[in-house]
GROMACS .gro file of C-alpha atoms in nm:
model
  160
    1MET     CA    1  -4.039   2.264  12.204
    2GLN     CA    2  -3.886   2.165  11.870
    3TYR     CA    3  -3.853   2.533  11.781
    4ALA     CA    4  -3.689   2.606  12.117
    5GLN     CA    5  -3.440   2.323  12.068
    6LEU     CA    6  -3.364   2.437  11.713
    7ALA     CA    7  -3.315   2.797  11.829
    8ALA     CA    8  -3.089   2.679  12.113
    9GLY     CA    9  -2.872   2.479  11.874
   10THR     CA   10  -2.854   2.763  11.624
   11ALA     CA   11  -2.763   3.013  11.896
   12LEU     CA   12  -2.482   2.789  12.016
   13ILE     CA   13  -2.333   2.747  11.670
   14SER     CA   14  -2.371   3.091  11.518
   15GLY     CA   15  -2.538   3.327  11.763
   16PRO     CA   16  -2.398   3.560  12.024
   17LYS     CA   17  -2.343   3.437  12.378
   18ASN     CA   18  -2.540   3.642  12.627
   19GLU     CA   19  -2.754   3.617  12.940
   20GLU     CA   20  -3.073   3.556  12.743
   21ILE     CA   21  -2.930   3.254  12.558
   22CYS     CA   22  -2.802   3.110  12.887
   23SER     CA   23  -3.149   3.155  13.041
   24ALA     CA   24  -3.306   2.990  12.737
   25TYR     CA   25  -3.085   2.682  12.782
   26LEU     CA   26  -3.184   2.668  13.149
   27LEU     CA   27  -3.551   2.676  13.050
   28VAL     CA   28  -3.506   2.405  12.786
   29GLN     CA   29  -3.334   2.196  13.054
   30LEU     CA   30  -3.610   2.258  13.307
   31TYR     CA   31  -3.904   2.186  13.077
   32PRO     CA   32  -3.798   1.911  12.837
   33VAL     CA   33  -4.021   1.703  12.617
   34PRO     CA   34  -4.067   1.374  12.804
   35PRO     CA   35  -3.837   1.120  12.636
   36LYS     CA   36  -3.959   0.777  12.530
   37HIS     CA   37  -3.639   0.623  12.662
   38TRP     CA   38  -3.418   0.730  12.951
   39GLU     CA   39  -3.114   0.750  12.724
   40GLU     CA   40  -3.286   1.013  12.508
   41ASP     CA   41  -3.309   1.269  12.789
   42ARG     CA   42  -3.102   1.575  12.693
   43GLY     CA   43  -3.163   1.789  13.003
   44TRP     CA   44  -2.816   1.729  13.144
   45ILE     CA   45  -2.658   1.829  12.814
   46TYR     CA   46  -2.854   2.156  12.797
   47LEU     CA   47  -2.749   2.240  13.151
   48GLY     CA   48  -2.385   2.169  13.069
   49VAL     CA   49  -2.404   2.394  12.765
   50ALA     CA   50  -2.564   2.672  12.971
   51ILE     CA   51  -2.294   2.650  13.236
   52CYS     CA   52  -1.976   2.553  13.051
   53ARG     CA   53  -2.024   2.706  12.709
   54ILE     CA   54  -2.222   3.020  12.780
   55ALA     CA   55  -2.232   3.130  13.146
   56GLN     CA   56  -1.860   3.090  13.205
   57ASP     CA   57  -1.772   3.237  12.865
   58ILE     CA   58  -1.958   3.559  12.949
   59ASN     CA   59  -1.819   3.556  13.306
   60LEU     CA   60  -2.144   3.508  13.495
   61ASN     CA   61  -1.940   3.314  13.751
   62CYS     CA   62  -1.730   3.619  13.838
   63PRO     CA   63  -1.839   3.855  14.116
   64MET     CA   64  -1.987   4.185  14.006
   65THR     CA   65  -1.744   4.465  14.082
   66ALA     CA   66  -1.886   4.727  13.847
   67LYS     CA   67  -2.064   5.025  13.995
   68PRO     CA   68  -2.418   5.051  13.855
   69LEU     CA   69  -2.456   5.348  13.622
   70ASN     CA   70  -2.835   5.369  13.622
   71GLN     CA   71  -3.145   5.161  13.695
   72HIS     CA   72  -3.115   4.960  13.374
   73HIS     CA   73  -2.750   4.876  13.441
   74THR     CA   74  -2.834   4.784  13.803
   75ARG     CA   75  -3.104   4.544  13.685
   76ARG     CA   76  -2.866   4.395  13.429
   77LEU     CA   77  -2.603   4.324  13.694
   78LEU     CA   78  -2.869   4.178  13.921
   79SER     CA   79  -2.993   3.957  13.638
   80ARG     CA   80  -2.643   3.824  13.570
   81THR     CA   81  -2.608   3.711  13.932
   82GLN     CA   82  -2.959   3.562  13.933
   83ILE     CA   83  -2.880   3.359  13.621
   84TRP     CA   84  -2.553   3.230  13.767
   85LEU     CA   85  -2.718   3.131  14.095
   86ASN     CA   86  -2.985   2.947  13.899
   87CYS     CA   87  -2.711   2.770  13.702
   88PHE     CA   88  -2.550   2.665  14.030
   89ASN     CA   89  -2.880   2.551  14.183
   90LEU     CA   90  -2.987   2.356  13.874
   91ASP     CA   91  -2.643   2.198  13.850
   92ARG     CA   92  -2.673   2.069  14.207
   93SER     CA   93  -3.036   1.961  14.195
   94THR     CA   94  -3.013   1.797  13.853
   95GLY     CA   95  -2.689   1.624  13.947
   96THR     CA   96  -2.856   1.483  14.257
   97GLN     CA   97  -3.158   1.374  14.057
   98TYR     CA   98  -2.952   1.196  13.790
   99GLY     CA   99  -2.675   1.075  14.020
  100LYS     CA  100  -2.407   1.284  13.849
  101ARG     CA  101  -2.133   1.505  13.986
  102ALA     CA  102  -2.187   1.879  13.989
  103ILE     CA  103  -2.007   2.084  13.725
  104ILE     CA  104  -1.968   2.394  13.944
  105PRO     CA  105  -1.752   2.341  14.253
  106ASN     CA  106  -1.893   2.403  14.599
  107SER     CA  107  -1.622   2.666  14.643
  108ASP     CA  108  -1.774   2.895  14.377
  109TYR     CA  109  -1.729   3.254  14.497
  110VAL     CA  110  -2.067   3.392  14.388
  111ALA     CA  111  -2.257   3.095  14.531
  112ARG     CA  112  -2.069   3.110  14.863
  113HIS     CA  113  -2.134   3.483  14.904
  114CYS     CA  114  -2.504   3.499  14.819
  115ASP     CA  115  -2.620   3.492  15.181
  116MET     CA  116  -2.715   3.859  15.187
  117TRP     CA  117  -2.689   3.931  14.814
  118TRP     CA  118  -3.067   3.950  14.779
  119GLN     CA  119  -3.071   4.255  15.009
  120LEU     CA  120  -2.810   4.454  14.817
  121SER     CA  121  -3.030   4.578  14.534
  122PRO     CA  122  -3.351   4.779  14.557
  123TYR     CA  123  -3.464   4.602  14.239
  124ASP     CA  124  -3.440   4.241  14.355
  125LEU     CA  125  -3.737   4.018  14.286
  126SER     CA  126  -3.919   4.016  14.616
  127GLY     CA  127  -3.948   3.661  14.744
  128PHE     CA  128  -3.764   3.509  14.449
  129ASP     CA  129  -3.411   3.624  14.520
  130ILE     CA  130  -3.423   3.524  14.886
  131GLN     CA  131  -3.564   3.184  14.785
  132THR     CA  132  -3.284   3.139  14.532
  133CYS     CA  133  -3.023   3.218  14.799
  134ILE     CA  134  -3.178   2.989  15.061
  135TYR     CA  135  -3.203   2.706  14.810
  136ASN     CA  136  -2.840   2.771  14.718
  137MET     CA  137  -2.732   2.740  15.081
  138GLU     CA  138  -2.933   2.420  15.119
  139LEU     CA  139  -2.772   2.266  14.810
  140ARG     CA  140  -2.422   2.362  14.925
  141LEU     CA  141  -2.491   2.203  15.263
  142MET     CA  142  -2.616   1.889  15.089
  143ALA     CA  143  -2.295   1.879  14.883
  144VAL     CA  144  -2.086   1.887  15.202
  145PHE     CA  145  -2.299   1.605  15.344
  146MET     CA  146  -2.263   1.397  15.026
  147ALA     CA  147  -1.886   1.454  15.023
  148LYS     CA  148  -1.865   1.318  15.378
  149ILE     CA  149  -2.073   1.015  15.288
  150TYR     CA  150  -1.868   0.932  14.981
  151SER     CA  151  -1.541   0.986  15.168
  152ASP     CA  152  -1.632   0.720  15.428
  153ARG     CA  153  -1.451   0.404  15.322
  154VAL     CA  154  -1.680   0.182  15.530
  155LEU     CA  155  -1.983   0.299  15.333
  156GLN     CA  156  -1.805   0.268  15.001
  157HIS     CA  157  -1.671  -0.084  15.059
  158PRO     CA  158  -1.871  -0.272  15.323
  159PRO     CA  159  -1.694  -0.575  15.468
  160LEU     CA  160  -1.775  -0.908  15.306
   0.00000   0.00000   0.00000
């Protein structure tokens, strides 16, 4: 894990930004070394770097409008959307776990339009892409629910 963290830091400072580096940050966030103290947990930071510094810089959050040229290009475009949806899902689930606000808004175009995305490519990962989309819809629904709860003044400030 120390090597993974060192490679992640080096890639951020001097390496190229690409889908693989973004995926690596997501993995480091998902499988951290258990910290001795709560304050030492860096998972939220790795997720923020994956989303804010890498994924958005390489436009993973933008809808794919390019026409696939061949099988390799089709898989590359599919992978970009998979990585972004995983960024969105991890942002929501980790935020809920740690009690933090999501970085990616619920109005994200790619996340809102993934309902049938998993059916669009003949190369989708059977069972994985549909699960990613369903989990995405569940997390977006939970965000709407949480927004309603936090907008209720009675729940925020109960009478004394």
